[in-house]
JSON list of C-alpha atoms in Angstrom, two decimals:
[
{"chain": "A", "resi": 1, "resn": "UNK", "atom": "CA", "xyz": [17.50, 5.07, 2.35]},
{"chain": "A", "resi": 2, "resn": "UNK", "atom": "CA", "xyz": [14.05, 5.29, 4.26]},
{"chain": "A", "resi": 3, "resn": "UNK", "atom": "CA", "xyz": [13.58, 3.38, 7.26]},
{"chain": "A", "resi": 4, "resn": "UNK", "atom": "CA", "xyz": [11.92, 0.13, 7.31]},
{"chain": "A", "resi": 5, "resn": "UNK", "atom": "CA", "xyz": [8.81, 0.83, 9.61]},
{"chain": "A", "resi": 6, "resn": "UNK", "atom": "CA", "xyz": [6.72, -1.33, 11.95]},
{"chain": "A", "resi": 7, "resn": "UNK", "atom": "CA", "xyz": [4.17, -2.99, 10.60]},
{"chain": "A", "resi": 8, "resn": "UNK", "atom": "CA", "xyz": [0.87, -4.12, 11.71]},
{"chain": "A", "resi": 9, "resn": "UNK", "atom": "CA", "xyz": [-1.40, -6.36, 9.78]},
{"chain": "A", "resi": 10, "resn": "UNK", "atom": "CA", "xyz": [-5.21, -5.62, 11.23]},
{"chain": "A", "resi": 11, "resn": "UNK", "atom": "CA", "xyz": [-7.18, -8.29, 8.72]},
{"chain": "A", "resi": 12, "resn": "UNK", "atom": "CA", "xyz": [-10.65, -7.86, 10.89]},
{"chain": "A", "resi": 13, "resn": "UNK", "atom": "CA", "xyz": [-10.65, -4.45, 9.74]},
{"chain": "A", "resi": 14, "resn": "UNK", "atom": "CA", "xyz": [-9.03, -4.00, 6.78]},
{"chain": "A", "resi": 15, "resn": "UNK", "atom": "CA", "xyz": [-6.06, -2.24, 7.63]},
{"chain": "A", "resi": 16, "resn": "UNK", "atom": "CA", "xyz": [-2.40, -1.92, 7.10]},
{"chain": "A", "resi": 17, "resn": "UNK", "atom": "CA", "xyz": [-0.68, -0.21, 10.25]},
{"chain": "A", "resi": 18, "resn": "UNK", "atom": "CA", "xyz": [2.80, 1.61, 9.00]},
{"chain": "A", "resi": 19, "resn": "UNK", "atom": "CA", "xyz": [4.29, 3.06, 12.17]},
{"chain": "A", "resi": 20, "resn": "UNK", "atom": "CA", "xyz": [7.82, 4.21, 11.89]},
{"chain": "A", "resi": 21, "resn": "UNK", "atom": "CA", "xyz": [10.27, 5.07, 14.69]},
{"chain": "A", "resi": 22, "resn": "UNK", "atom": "CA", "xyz": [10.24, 8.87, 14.45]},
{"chain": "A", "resi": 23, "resn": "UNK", "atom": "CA", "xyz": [6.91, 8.94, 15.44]},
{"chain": "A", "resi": 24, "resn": "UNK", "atom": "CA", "xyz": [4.55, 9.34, 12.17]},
{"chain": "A", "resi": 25, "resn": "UNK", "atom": "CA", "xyz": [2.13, 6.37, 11.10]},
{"chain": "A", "resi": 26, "resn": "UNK", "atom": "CA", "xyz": [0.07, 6.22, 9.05]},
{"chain": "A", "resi": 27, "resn": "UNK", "atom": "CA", "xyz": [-3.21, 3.38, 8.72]},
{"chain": "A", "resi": 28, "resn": "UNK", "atom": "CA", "xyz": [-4.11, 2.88, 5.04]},
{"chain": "A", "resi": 29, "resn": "UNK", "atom": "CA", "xyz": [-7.40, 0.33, 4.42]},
{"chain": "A", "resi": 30, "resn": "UNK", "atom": "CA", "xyz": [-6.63, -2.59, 1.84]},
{"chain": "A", "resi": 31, "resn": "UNK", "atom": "CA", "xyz": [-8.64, -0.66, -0.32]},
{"chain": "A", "resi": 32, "resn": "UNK", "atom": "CA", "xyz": [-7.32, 2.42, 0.11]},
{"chain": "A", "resi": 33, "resn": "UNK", "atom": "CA", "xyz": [-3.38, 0.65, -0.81]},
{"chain": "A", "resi": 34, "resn": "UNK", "atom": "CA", "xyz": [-4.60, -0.70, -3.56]},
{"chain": "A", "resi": 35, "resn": "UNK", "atom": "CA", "xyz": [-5.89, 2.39, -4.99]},
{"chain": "A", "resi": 36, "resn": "UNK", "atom": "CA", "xyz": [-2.78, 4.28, -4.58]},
{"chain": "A", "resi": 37, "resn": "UNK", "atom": "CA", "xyz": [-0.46, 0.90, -6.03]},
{"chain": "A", "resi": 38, "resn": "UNK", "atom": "CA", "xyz": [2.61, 3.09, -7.14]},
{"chain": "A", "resi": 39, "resn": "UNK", "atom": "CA", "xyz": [3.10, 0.52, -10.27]},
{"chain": "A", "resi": 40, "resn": "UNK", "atom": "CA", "xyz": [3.28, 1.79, -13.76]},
{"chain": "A", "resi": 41, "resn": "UNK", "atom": "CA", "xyz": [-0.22, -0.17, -14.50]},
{"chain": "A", "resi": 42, "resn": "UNK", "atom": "CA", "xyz": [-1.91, 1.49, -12.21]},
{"chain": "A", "resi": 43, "resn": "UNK", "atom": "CA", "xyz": [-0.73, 4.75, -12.45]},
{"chain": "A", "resi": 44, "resn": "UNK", "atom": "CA", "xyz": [-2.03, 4.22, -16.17]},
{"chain": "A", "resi": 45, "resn": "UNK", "atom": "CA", "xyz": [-5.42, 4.08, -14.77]},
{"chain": "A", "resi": 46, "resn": "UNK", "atom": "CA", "xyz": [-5.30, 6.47, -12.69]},
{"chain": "A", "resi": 47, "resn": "UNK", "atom": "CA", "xyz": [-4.27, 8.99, -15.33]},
{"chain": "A", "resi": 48, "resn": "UNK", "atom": "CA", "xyz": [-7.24, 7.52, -17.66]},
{"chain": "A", "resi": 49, "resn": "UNK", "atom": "CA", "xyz": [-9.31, 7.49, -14.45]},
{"chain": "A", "resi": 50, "resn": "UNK", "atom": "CA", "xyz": [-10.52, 3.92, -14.65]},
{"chain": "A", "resi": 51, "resn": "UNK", "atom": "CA", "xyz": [-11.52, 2.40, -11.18]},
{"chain": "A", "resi": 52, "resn": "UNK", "atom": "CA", "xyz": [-10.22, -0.72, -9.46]},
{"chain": "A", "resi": 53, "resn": "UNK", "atom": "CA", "xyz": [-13.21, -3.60, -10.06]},
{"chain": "A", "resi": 54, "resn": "UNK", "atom": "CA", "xyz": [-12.91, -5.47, -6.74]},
{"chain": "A", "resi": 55, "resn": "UNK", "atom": "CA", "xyz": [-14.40, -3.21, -4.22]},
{"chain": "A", "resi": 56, "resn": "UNK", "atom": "CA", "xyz": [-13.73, -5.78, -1.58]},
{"chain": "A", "resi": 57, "resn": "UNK", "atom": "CA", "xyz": [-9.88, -6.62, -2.27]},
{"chain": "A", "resi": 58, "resn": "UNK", "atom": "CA", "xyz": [-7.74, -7.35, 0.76]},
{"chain": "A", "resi": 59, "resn": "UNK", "atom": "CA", "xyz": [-3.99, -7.57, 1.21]},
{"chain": "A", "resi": 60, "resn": "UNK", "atom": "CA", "xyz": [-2.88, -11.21, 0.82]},
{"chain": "A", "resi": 61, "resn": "UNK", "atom": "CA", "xyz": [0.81, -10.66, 1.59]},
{"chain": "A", "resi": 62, "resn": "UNK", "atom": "CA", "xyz": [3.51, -8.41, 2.08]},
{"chain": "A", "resi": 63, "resn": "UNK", "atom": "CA", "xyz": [7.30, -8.90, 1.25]},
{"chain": "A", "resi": 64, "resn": "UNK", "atom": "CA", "xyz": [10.10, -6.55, 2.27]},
{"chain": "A", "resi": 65, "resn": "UNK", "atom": "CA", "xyz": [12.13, -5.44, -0.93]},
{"chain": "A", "resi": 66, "resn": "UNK", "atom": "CA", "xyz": [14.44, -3.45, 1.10]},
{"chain": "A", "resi": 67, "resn": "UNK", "atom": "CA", "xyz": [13.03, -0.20, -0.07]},
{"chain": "A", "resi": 68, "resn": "UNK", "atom": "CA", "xyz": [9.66, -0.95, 0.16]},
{"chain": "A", "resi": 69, "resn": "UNK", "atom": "CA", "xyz": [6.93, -3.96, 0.21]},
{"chain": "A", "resi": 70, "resn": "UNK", "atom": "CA", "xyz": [5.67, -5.64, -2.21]},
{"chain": "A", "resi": 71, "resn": "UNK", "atom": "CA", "xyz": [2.05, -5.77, -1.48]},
{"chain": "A", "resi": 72, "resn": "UNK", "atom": "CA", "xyz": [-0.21, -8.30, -2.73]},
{"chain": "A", "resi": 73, "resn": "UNK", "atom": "CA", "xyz": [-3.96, -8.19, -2.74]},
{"chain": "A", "resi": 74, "resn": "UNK", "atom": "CA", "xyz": [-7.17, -10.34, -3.38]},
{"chain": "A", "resi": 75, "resn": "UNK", "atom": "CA", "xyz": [-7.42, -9.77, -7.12]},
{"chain": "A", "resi": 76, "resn": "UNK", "atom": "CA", "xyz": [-4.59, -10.67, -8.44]},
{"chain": "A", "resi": 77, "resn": "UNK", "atom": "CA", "xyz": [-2.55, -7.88, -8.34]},
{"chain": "A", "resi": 78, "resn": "UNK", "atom": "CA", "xyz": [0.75, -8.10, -7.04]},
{"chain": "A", "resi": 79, "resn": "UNK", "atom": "CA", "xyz": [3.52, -5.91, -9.08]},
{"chain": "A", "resi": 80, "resn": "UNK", "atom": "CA", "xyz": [3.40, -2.72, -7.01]},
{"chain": "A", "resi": 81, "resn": "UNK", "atom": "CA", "xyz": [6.28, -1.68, -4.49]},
{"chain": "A", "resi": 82, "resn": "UNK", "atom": "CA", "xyz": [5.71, 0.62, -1.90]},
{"chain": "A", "resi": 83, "resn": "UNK", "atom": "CA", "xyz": [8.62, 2.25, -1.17]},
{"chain": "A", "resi": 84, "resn": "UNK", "atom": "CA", "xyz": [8.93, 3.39, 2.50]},
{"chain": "A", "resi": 85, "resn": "UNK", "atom": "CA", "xyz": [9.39, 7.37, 1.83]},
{"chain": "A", "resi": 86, "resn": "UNK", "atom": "CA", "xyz": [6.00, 7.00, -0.35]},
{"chain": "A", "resi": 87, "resn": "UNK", "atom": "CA", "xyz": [3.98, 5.64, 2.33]},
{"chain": "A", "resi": 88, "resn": "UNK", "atom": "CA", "xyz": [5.43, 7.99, 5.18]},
{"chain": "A", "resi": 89, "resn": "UNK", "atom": "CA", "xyz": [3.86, 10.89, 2.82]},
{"chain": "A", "resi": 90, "resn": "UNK", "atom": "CA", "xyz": [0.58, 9.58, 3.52]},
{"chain": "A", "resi": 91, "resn": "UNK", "atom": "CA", "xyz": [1.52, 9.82, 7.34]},
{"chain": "A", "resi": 92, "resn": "UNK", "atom": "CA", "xyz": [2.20, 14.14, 7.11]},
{"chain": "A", "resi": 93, "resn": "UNK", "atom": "CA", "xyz": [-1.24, 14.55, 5.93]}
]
């Protein structure tokens, strides 16, 4: 199983600070996480290409599911869990 990593909330800008202890991080915008949600819902758009409405959603909370967070944002959405490995991908670009 993945590491849990650090985590650092930056609300005045938008961000979500995943730093884990090998090194990598990675800072994703609110926007930006809830664009890539890994749920089956909005994978669906993705594949049919629809956009998320709310260009000005934020991250409301996060909860640790062991694997991942649960990430919750502005608009309602709140099903997608982020699984550590899946976010640490975004850090070796």
């Amino acid at each position: 199983m993945q590491a849990r990593p650090d985590i650092r909330v930056d609300t005045a800008n938008k961000q979500v600070h995943f730093i884990w202890t090998d090194g990598l991080s990675v800072s994703l915008s609110h926007q930006n996480l809830r664009e890539i949600c890994p749920c089956g819902f909005c994978r669906a758009k993705r594949i049919k290409q629809i956009k998320i409405e709310d260009q000005n959603v934020q991250v409301t909370a996060m909860f640790d599911q062991g694997y991942g967070a649960q990430i919750c944002f502005s608009d309602g959405h709140d099903k997608g869990i982020f699984p550590w490995a899946f976010l640490k991908e975004f850090a070796k670009c």
